[in-house]
Structure formats: structure tokens, C-alpha cells
């Protein structure tokens, strides 16, 4: 009997959650965004780390120029400061906090990701794009470890990995002991047939299992000679597009940690390949694509964007009307409502907010990958 697959403990936030966070606008500029991610905390560096964290909060507080000691912002910052020991006790986690006491918002998001990224922003709006990039780095994928007549299957999610239920196994060597088979080539032929039948069964099982899982990628660990038999069966079972690659397994009983170390770069390679293909399509400059900040915002405001690709936009700002929230490219007055209340904000945040509010898909590659692409591009619906 089949058991329900064990899903990773950290759920990725839904696009509704992201849209809600992106729509928050606090005129008092008391919206706090914290990102904190450390690979390790050394014992020696405890005090140093605490100082770094205090410094992060102090710098953000000074920058925000808020001097009312009793306001919601101070409460949020005090609560964040108090979390330092908790954050320290769980390295290798990506922690995001979106807080605005004045609006009763406190949302924590925890992802299983390694890295070295700390940021604290106090502004009118939350900064959501770094979260999307971290989610991209944690895209769940499936690892299948296959040997002669046996297989193990895992779901990996960032630094976490869980073994799913037992897959069927079969003693393929039994054919060699069958006394009714007299000729060695018959035995070999029999084993080959059984192997093929086993892989067919295995491919069907894996396919069925993946139907219920949020996995776009499948990585297979097996010997090269088995791969030539197994891959066609996986393709026949409908998993051709998911296959990210194969890796050599030193042992069928390798540890899950070893698997992630080998499989993760294979998935990252497949993702990079897909993003490169997407970016090339965008750059072709057809009537159904847009490239660059201004053209893409224009298309987003006309709700024509089907998929938004956020490349390397670091340090790039745009302006929008504080009255009607329309993007404004030139002039001191909003061309839509005539208001002179103009705000400056990070371009990637405005692009993301407009994409989420119009139901566009968003691709935000992991920071390490963005350098491979241009600033921003979009494929259009019509
Ligand atoms: Zn306006």
C-alpha cells in the first residue's frame, strides 16, 4: 500500500501571500524587511555575530530617522533584535521577516537555504524580490537513486532532503538460477528483459509519485550502462522535460547529504539553461516581448505581460506617483492625476508589484545567476 509522500517542512509562500505583502504601503515608512542568512556560526565568532546583527538594526534605524521611541517601528526593531539568538541557533536557514506593527503585520518566512546575505530595510514598502530569488534557489526537485532491481527516491528542497516511500524492487539475478534455462545467452537475454520490465514499472511508479509533488526537476543517480536503459523508459512515461541529468553514484547507500551535494549543481545547470533560453526569446525583440525597465513597466501597466524576467537590476531606481501609484518616467507632475507627490523606489520592487497585481508569472533567478542576464525582460500575452 502506498503511503503519502513526506513533503518538505518549509512551505514556499504562495503568490497571494507575496501580492499581499507587495501591496502594503505605509505612509509613515514603518515597514520593516529583514533578510538574514548564514551558512555557519563559529563558536569563537558569537560576540562578533551579535555585534553585526546589532549594527544592522542600528544602521537601519538611523537611516530611517524615526525618533519616536514608542512607535510601532521601535517595537518591531526591538522584537527583531531579540531574535538574534534564535537566528544564530539555526544557521543554513534563510529567514525573512516582514513587519509593520502599525498595520498589525508580522510575517516570518523560513527557507532551507545556505548563504551569506543580511539586509534590513525600513521603508514605505516591503522588499520582496530577495525572497523570490531565495525561493528560486530552493526550487524542489526529485532525486532517484537506481541500481539493478532496486531504487530509492527523494525530494530535495534547498538544503533539506527527505526519502519518499519505498519503490518496488526485484531480484533480477534470479533468472540465472532458473534450471529451465540452459544457455548462457538465454540467461543474459532473460536478465535484460527483466531489467527492461523493471525500469518500465519503476518509471511508471516515479511518474505517479511525482504527480502529487511540487517538483519540476528529476535527477537520476545510476551507472552509465543502466542509464541507457532507464532514460528511454522515463521519457516514455512522460518525464522527458523534467529530466535534469544523471550523476554517478559511488554507492546505492550514499547519504542524503552526499546526494544533495552532487544533484544540486545538476539542477542548477538545467535551470540556468532554461533561463538562458527564455532570455534569448525575450531578446529576439519580437512584437510579443519587451526589454528594459521603461518598456517593461509600460507593458505591465497595460496588463500585457505574461512572464516577467527579473535580471540584474541592483541599484536601479524608478519613480512612481504617490497618489495614483502610476509609474512616472519624466516631469515633476504625474501625467495621470496631476499630483506632485512623487516617490523613488527600487525598480525591481515596482516591476514585481505590478506583475503580481496583473497575474503575470515571475522569474527571479538566484542572485548568483542574475549576472548572466540583462536587467529585465518580459514575454507578452498579446
Ligand atoms: Zn498620479
Short mmCIF file of C-alpha atoms in Angstrom, two decimals, residues 3-374:
data_model
loop_
_atom_site.label_atom_id
_atom_site.label_comp_id
_atom_site.label_asym_id
_atom_site.label_seq_id
_atom_site.Cartn_x
_atom_site.Cartn_y
_atom_site.Cartn_z
CA UNK A 3 1.91 5.96 1.89
CA UNK A 4 1.51 9.70 1.36
CA UNK A 5 4.77 11.35 0.36
CA UNK A 6 6.56 13.35 3.03
CA UNK A 7 6.71 16.93 1.90
CA UNK A 8 9.42 19.38 2.91
CA UNK A 9 8.72 21.11 6.20
CA UNK A 10 9.07 24.64 4.81
CA UNK A 11 6.25 25.68 2.54
CA UNK A 12 7.04 28.24 -0.10
CA UNK A 13 4.82 31.33 0.22
CA UNK A 14 2.01 31.49 -2.33
CA UNK A 15 1.74 34.24 -4.91
CA UNK A 16 -1.31 35.55 -3.00
CA UNK A 17 0.87 35.99 0.11
CA UNK A 18 3.54 37.72 -1.96
CA UNK A 19 0.96 40.00 -3.62
CA UNK A 20 -0.47 40.96 -0.21
CA UNK A 21 2.99 41.84 1.11
CA UNK A 22 3.84 43.75 -2.06
CA UNK A 23 0.68 45.84 -1.79
CA UNK A 24 1.42 47.12 1.72
CA UNK A 25 2.25 50.82 1.68
CA UNK A 26 2.88 52.57 4.99
CA UNK A 27 3.00 56.34 4.61
CA UNK A 28 4.91 56.63 7.91
CA UNK A 29 7.66 54.43 6.40
CA UNK A 30 7.43 51.89 9.22
CA UNK A 31 7.50 48.75 7.03
CA UNK A 32 10.49 46.63 8.09
CA UNK A 33 12.04 43.94 5.90
CA UNK A 34 14.73 41.70 7.37
CA UNK A 35 16.72 39.09 5.48
CA UNK A 36 19.17 37.00 7.40
CA UNK A 37 21.10 34.03 6.07
CA UNK A 38 24.32 32.50 7.41
CA UNK A 39 25.97 29.25 6.36
CA UNK A 40 27.61 28.68 9.76
CA UNK A 41 28.15 30.37 13.08
CA UNK A 42 31.51 29.65 14.59
CA UNK A 43 31.64 29.47 18.41
CA UNK A 44 34.51 31.92 18.52
CA UNK A 45 32.62 34.49 16.50
CA UNK A 46 29.47 34.54 18.71
CA UNK A 47 30.03 38.03 20.09
CA UNK A 48 31.15 39.29 16.70
CA UNK A 49 27.95 37.98 15.08
CA UNK A 50 25.78 39.60 17.75
CA UNK A 51 27.55 42.90 17.11
CA UNK A 52 26.99 42.55 13.36
CA UNK A 53 23.29 41.98 13.97
CA UNK A 54 23.02 44.95 16.36
CA UNK A 55 24.86 47.05 13.81
CA UNK A 56 22.42 46.00 11.08
CA UNK A 57 19.45 47.14 13.18
CA UNK A 58 21.15 50.34 14.37
CA UNK A 59 22.16 51.39 10.84
CA UNK A 60 18.64 50.83 9.51
CA UNK A 61 17.11 52.71 12.45
CA UNK A 62 19.48 55.69 11.99
CA UNK A 63 18.76 55.76 8.28
CA UNK A 64 15.00 55.79 8.86
CA UNK A 65 15.36 58.91 11.11
CA UNK A 66 12.48 57.78 13.30
CA UNK A 67 12.83 59.33 16.76
CA UNK A 68 9.53 58.40 18.40
CA UNK A 69 10.62 55.77 20.92
CA UNK A 70 7.10 54.40 21.44
CA UNK A 71 6.02 53.84 17.89
CA UNK A 72 5.35 50.52 16.22
CA UNK A 73 8.63 50.66 14.35
CA UNK A 74 10.62 50.65 17.61
CA UNK A 75 8.59 47.67 18.82
CA UNK A 76 9.32 45.75 15.61
CA UNK A 77 13.04 46.55 15.75
CA UNK A 78 13.22 45.50 19.42
CA UNK A 79 11.48 42.22 18.57
CA UNK A 80 13.91 41.64 15.69
CA UNK A 81 16.90 42.39 17.94
CA UNK A 82 15.58 39.86 20.44
CA UNK A 83 15.57 37.17 17.73
CA UNK A 84 19.33 37.19 17.28
CA UNK A 85 19.97 34.09 19.48
CA UNK A 86 17.19 32.19 17.65
CA UNK A 87 18.63 33.09 14.24
CA UNK A 88 22.07 32.08 15.43
CA UNK A 89 20.82 28.69 16.59
CA UNK A 90 19.61 27.81 13.09
CA UNK A 91 22.30 28.55 10.53
CA UNK A 92 21.77 27.30 6.96
CA UNK A 93 18.29 28.80 7.02
CA UNK A 94 17.17 31.78 5.03
CA UNK A 95 14.99 33.93 7.26
CA UNK A 96 12.76 36.73 6.01
CA UNK A 97 10.65 38.93 8.30
CA UNK A 98 8.09 41.45 7.10
CA UNK A 99 6.90 43.62 9.97
CA UNK A 100 4.70 46.66 10.38
CA UNK A 101 3.16 46.91 13.88
CA UNK A 102 1.08 49.92 12.90
CA UNK A 103 -0.71 47.64 10.43
CA UNK A 104 -0.65 44.50 12.57
CA UNK A 105 1.71 42.73 10.19
CA UNK A 106 4.37 40.29 11.35
CA UNK A 107 5.20 37.60 8.84
CA UNK A 108 8.16 35.23 9.12
CA UNK A 109 9.31 33.08 6.22
CA UNK A 110 11.92 30.42 6.68
CA UNK A 111 13.66 28.63 3.81
CA UNK A 112 16.26 25.85 3.85
CA UNK A 113 18.99 27.78 2.07
CA UNK A 114 22.67 28.38 2.71
CA UNK A 115 24.24 31.70 2.02
CA UNK A 116 25.61 34.90 3.37
CA UNK A 117 23.00 37.58 2.94
CA UNK A 118 21.91 40.14 5.56
CA UNK A 119 19.71 43.10 4.90
CA UNK A 120 17.37 45.27 6.93
CA UNK A 121 15.23 47.88 5.20
CA UNK A 122 12.83 50.36 6.75
CA UNK A 123 10.64 51.96 4.12
CA UNK A 124 7.08 52.58 2.97
CA UNK A 125 7.05 49.19 1.29
CA UNK A 126 8.48 45.74 1.95
CA UNK A 127 11.30 44.48 -0.25
CA UNK A 128 10.07 41.22 -1.72
CA UNK A 129 12.46 40.45 -4.60
CA UNK A 130 15.28 38.96 -2.45
CA UNK A 131 12.70 36.47 -1.10
CA UNK A 132 11.75 35.45 -4.63
CA UNK A 133 15.39 34.90 -5.53
CA UNK A 134 15.88 32.73 -2.42
CA UNK A 135 12.75 30.75 -3.34
CA UNK A 136 14.25 30.16 -6.78
CA UNK A 137 17.38 28.72 -5.15
CA UNK A 138 15.10 26.39 -3.12
CA UNK A 139 13.02 25.06 -6.04
CA UNK A 140 12.04 21.50 -5.00
CA UNK A 141 13.39 18.65 -7.11
CA UNK A 142 13.38 14.89 -7.11
CA UNK A 143 16.37 12.55 -6.87
CA UNK A 144 16.09 8.89 -7.89
CA UNK A 145 18.92 6.50 -7.00
CA UNK A 146 18.74 3.41 -9.17
CA UNK A 147 20.65 0.14 -9.09
CA UNK A 148 19.99 -3.31 -10.62
CA UNK A 149 16.45 -4.15 -9.44
CA UNK A 150 16.23 -1.53 -6.71
CA UNK A 151 15.65 2.20 -6.35
CA UNK A 152 15.33 4.96 -3.76
CA UNK A 153 13.53 8.22 -4.29
CA UNK A 154 13.98 11.55 -2.51
CA UNK A 155 12.58 15.05 -2.64
CA UNK A 156 15.12 17.81 -2.10
CA UNK A 157 14.36 21.40 -1.22
CA UNK A 158 17.31 23.73 -0.70
CA UNK A 159 19.49 22.09 1.93
CA UNK A 160 16.71 19.68 3.03
CA UNK A 161 16.14 16.21 1.66
CA UNK A 162 13.51 13.59 2.52
CA UNK A 163 13.26 9.98 1.39
CA UNK A 164 9.85 9.11 -0.01
CA UNK A 165 8.22 5.73 0.34
CA UNK A 166 9.85 2.52 -0.84
CA UNK A 167 9.90 1.90 -4.57
CA UNK A 168 9.37 -1.59 -5.97
CA UNK A 169 12.44 -3.81 -6.01
CA UNK A 170 13.03 -7.05 -7.85
CA UNK A 171 15.74 -9.71 -7.67
CA UNK A 172 16.85 -9.61 -11.30
CA UNK A 173 19.62 -12.18 -10.73
CA UNK A 174 17.04 -14.92 -10.05
CA UNK A 175 16.80 -15.69 -13.74
CA UNK A 176 20.36 -17.02 -13.75
CA UNK A 177 19.39 -19.74 -11.26
CA UNK A 178 16.42 -20.87 -13.29
CA UNK A 179 17.23 -24.51 -14.17
CA UNK A 180 14.88 -24.47 -17.13
CA UNK A 181 17.23 -22.04 -18.90
CA UNK A 182 20.12 -23.93 -20.34
CA UNK A 183 22.03 -21.43 -22.43
CA UNK A 184 24.03 -18.53 -21.06
CA UNK A 185 22.85 -16.12 -23.72
CA UNK A 186 19.31 -17.05 -22.83
CA UNK A 187 20.08 -16.16 -19.24
CA UNK A 188 21.56 -12.85 -20.32
CA UNK A 189 18.57 -12.19 -22.56
CA UNK A 190 16.24 -13.05 -19.73
CA UNK A 191 18.02 -10.68 -17.33
CA UNK A 192 17.90 -7.91 -19.93
CA UNK A 193 14.17 -8.42 -20.44
CA UNK A 194 13.58 -8.40 -16.70
CA UNK A 195 15.69 -5.25 -16.30
CA UNK A 196 13.67 -3.55 -19.01
CA UNK A 197 10.40 -4.63 -17.42
CA UNK A 198 11.63 -3.43 -14.04
CA UNK A 199 12.62 0.01 -15.39
CA UNK A 200 9.26 0.30 -17.10
CA UNK A 201 7.50 -0.41 -13.82
CA UNK A 202 9.85 1.95 -11.97
CA UNK A 203 9.27 4.79 -14.46
CA UNK A 204 5.51 4.41 -14.06
CA UNK A 205 5.82 4.46 -10.25
CA UNK A 206 8.07 7.54 -10.28
CA UNK A 207 5.71 9.33 -12.66
CA UNK A 208 2.73 8.57 -10.47
CA UNK A 209 4.59 9.72 -7.37
CA UNK A 210 5.64 12.98 -8.97
CA UNK A 211 2.06 13.84 -9.90
CA UNK A 212 1.42 14.80 -6.28
CA UNK A 213 4.68 16.65 -5.69
CA UNK A 214 5.68 20.24 -6.46
CA UNK A 215 8.75 19.10 -8.44
CA UNK A 216 9.77 20.39 -11.84
CA UNK A 217 13.10 18.57 -11.99
CA UNK A 218 14.26 14.98 -11.76
CA UNK A 219 17.91 13.99 -11.27
CA UNK A 220 18.92 10.34 -11.52
CA UNK A 221 21.89 8.73 -9.81
CA UNK A 222 22.88 5.46 -11.51
CA UNK A 223 25.57 3.66 -13.51
CA UNK A 224 26.02 4.77 -17.09
CA UNK A 225 25.03 1.38 -18.59
CA UNK A 226 21.78 1.38 -16.60
CA UNK A 227 21.05 4.95 -17.67
CA UNK A 228 20.92 3.99 -21.35
CA UNK A 229 18.13 1.50 -20.43
CA UNK A 230 16.34 3.67 -17.89
CA UNK A 231 16.23 7.05 -19.63
CA UNK A 232 14.01 5.89 -22.56
CA UNK A 233 11.53 4.43 -20.05
CA UNK A 234 11.39 7.71 -18.10
CA UNK A 235 10.81 9.61 -21.35
CA UNK A 236 8.07 7.14 -22.39
CA UNK A 237 6.39 7.63 -19.01
CA UNK A 238 6.16 11.37 -19.75
CA UNK A 239 9.07 12.74 -17.73
CA UNK A 240 11.35 13.81 -20.61
CA UNK A 241 11.05 17.53 -19.86
CA UNK A 242 11.75 17.04 -16.16
CA UNK A 243 14.99 15.12 -16.51
CA UNK A 244 17.81 17.45 -15.49
CA UNK A 245 20.60 14.92 -15.83
CA UNK A 246 22.31 11.90 -14.39
CA UNK A 247 25.14 11.55 -11.91
CA UNK A 248 27.41 8.67 -10.97
CA UNK A 249 26.64 7.07 -7.60
CA UNK A 250 29.61 5.92 -5.53
CA UNK A 251 27.22 3.63 -3.59
CA UNK A 252 23.50 2.82 -3.51
CA UNK A 253 23.58 3.62 0.21
CA UNK A 254 25.16 7.05 -0.17
CA UNK A 255 23.90 9.57 2.40
CA UNK A 256 21.15 12.07 1.51
CA UNK A 257 23.61 14.88 2.22
CA UNK A 258 26.04 13.44 -0.37
CA UNK A 259 23.16 13.21 -2.87
CA UNK A 260 22.24 16.89 -2.49
CA UNK A 261 25.90 17.89 -2.91
CA UNK A 262 26.02 16.11 -6.29
CA UNK A 263 22.45 16.64 -7.53
CA UNK A 264 22.04 20.35 -6.74
CA UNK A 265 24.59 21.56 -9.36
CA UNK A 266 22.86 19.33 -11.95
CA UNK A 267 19.50 21.04 -11.27
CA UNK A 268 21.13 24.49 -11.20
CA UNK A 269 22.61 23.74 -14.63
CA UNK A 270 19.19 22.80 -16.02
CA UNK A 271 17.61 25.93 -14.51
CA UNK A 272 20.36 28.11 -15.97
CA UNK A 273 19.80 26.52 -19.38
CA UNK A 274 16.03 27.20 -19.20
CA UNK A 275 16.53 30.81 -18.12
CA UNK A 276 19.08 31.39 -20.86
CA UNK A 277 16.60 30.08 -23.45
CA UNK A 278 13.88 32.32 -22.02
CA UNK A 279 16.15 35.37 -22.01
CA UNK A 280 17.15 34.69 -25.64
CA UNK A 281 13.47 34.60 -26.63
CA UNK A 282 12.91 37.92 -24.86
CA UNK A 283 15.91 39.49 -26.58
CA UNK A 284 14.76 38.46 -30.04
CA UNK A 285 12.78 41.70 -29.93
CA UNK A 286 9.54 40.40 -31.42
CA UNK A 287 6.20 42.20 -31.04
CA UNK A 288 5.50 39.82 -28.15
CA UNK A 289 8.43 40.81 -26.00
CA UNK A 290 9.79 43.84 -24.16
CA UNK A 291 13.28 44.55 -22.83
CA UNK A 292 14.46 47.25 -20.41
CA UNK A 293 12.89 48.92 -17.37
CA UNK A 294 10.73 51.57 -19.07
CA UNK A 295 9.26 49.40 -21.87
CA UNK A 296 8.51 46.54 -19.44
CA UNK A 297 6.74 48.83 -16.91
CA UNK A 298 4.68 50.29 -19.77
CA UNK A 299 3.56 46.76 -20.78
CA UNK A 300 2.87 45.83 -17.15
CA UNK A 301 0.62 48.87 -16.76
CA UNK A 302 -1.33 47.71 -19.84
CA UNK A 303 -1.63 44.19 -18.27
CA UNK A 304 0.02 42.67 -21.34
CA UNK A 305 2.86 40.86 -19.55
CA UNK A 306 2.59 37.09 -19.42
CA UNK A 307 6.02 36.38 -17.85
CA UNK A 308 8.36 38.88 -16.22
CA UNK A 309 12.07 38.09 -16.01
CA UNK A 310 13.93 40.00 -13.28
CA UNK A 311 17.63 40.01 -14.13
CA UNK A 312 20.35 42.15 -12.63
CA UNK A 313 18.62 45.36 -11.51
CA UNK A 314 20.78 46.07 -8.47
CA UNK A 315 20.93 49.77 -7.61
CA UNK A 316 18.38 50.76 -10.25
CA UNK A 317 15.58 53.07 -9.06
CA UNK A 318 12.35 54.32 -10.64
CA UNK A 319 9.73 56.88 -9.65
CA UNK A 320 6.00 56.47 -9.21
CA UNK A 321 3.12 58.74 -8.31
CA UNK A 322 2.38 58.55 -4.57
CA UNK A 323 -1.22 59.48 -5.26
CA UNK A 324 -2.38 57.10 -8.01
CA UNK A 325 0.54 54.57 -7.96
CA UNK A 326 1.21 55.01 -11.67
CA UNK A 327 4.75 54.86 -12.89
CA UNK A 328 6.08 58.23 -14.00
CA UNK A 329 9.08 58.42 -16.33
CA UNK A 330 9.65 62.19 -16.69
CA UNK A 331 8.44 65.54 -15.33
CA UNK A 332 7.53 66.81 -11.87
CA UNK A 333 3.82 66.09 -12.12
CA UNK A 334 2.03 62.80 -12.58
CA UNK A 335 0.71 62.66 -16.17
CA UNK A 336 -2.30 60.61 -15.00
CA UNK A 337 -3.62 62.53 -11.96
CA UNK A 338 -1.52 65.72 -11.93
CA UNK A 339 -0.15 65.06 -8.42
CA UNK A 340 3.32 66.32 -7.49
CA UNK A 341 3.72 63.58 -4.81
CA UNK A 342 6.44 61.52 -6.48
CA UNK A 343 8.24 58.60 -4.81
CA UNK A 344 11.54 56.92 -5.67
CA UNK A 345 11.81 53.15 -5.15
CA UNK A 346 13.86 50.16 -6.34
CA UNK A 347 12.93 49.30 -9.94
CA UNK A 348 12.73 45.55 -9.27
CA UNK A 349 10.19 46.08 -6.47
CA UNK A 350 7.89 48.19 -8.64
CA UNK A 351 8.17 45.69 -11.51
CA UNK A 352 7.35 42.78 -9.20
CA UNK A 353 4.38 44.54 -7.57
CA UNK A 354 2.87 45.35 -10.96
CA UNK A 355 3.46 41.79 -12.18
CA UNK A 356 1.81 40.24 -9.10
CA UNK A 357 -1.19 42.56 -9.35
CA UNK A 358 -1.79 41.62 -13.01
CA UNK A 359 -1.33 37.86 -12.57
CA UNK A 360 1.90 37.68 -14.59
CA UNK A 361 4.35 34.84 -13.96
CA UNK A 362 7.62 35.99 -12.46
CA UNK A 363 11.08 34.52 -12.97
CA UNK A 364 13.58 35.88 -10.47
CA UNK A 365 16.80 33.88 -10.73
CA UNK A 366 19.01 33.42 -7.72
CA UNK A 367 21.37 36.41 -7.21
CA UNK A 368 24.43 34.38 -8.20
CA UNK A 369 22.81 33.72 -11.59
CA UNK A 370 21.45 37.21 -12.44
CA UNK A 371 24.79 38.46 -13.76
CA UNK A 372 24.32 36.15 -16.75
CA UNK A 373 21.34 38.16 -17.97
CA UNK A 374 20.35 41.75 -18.73
#
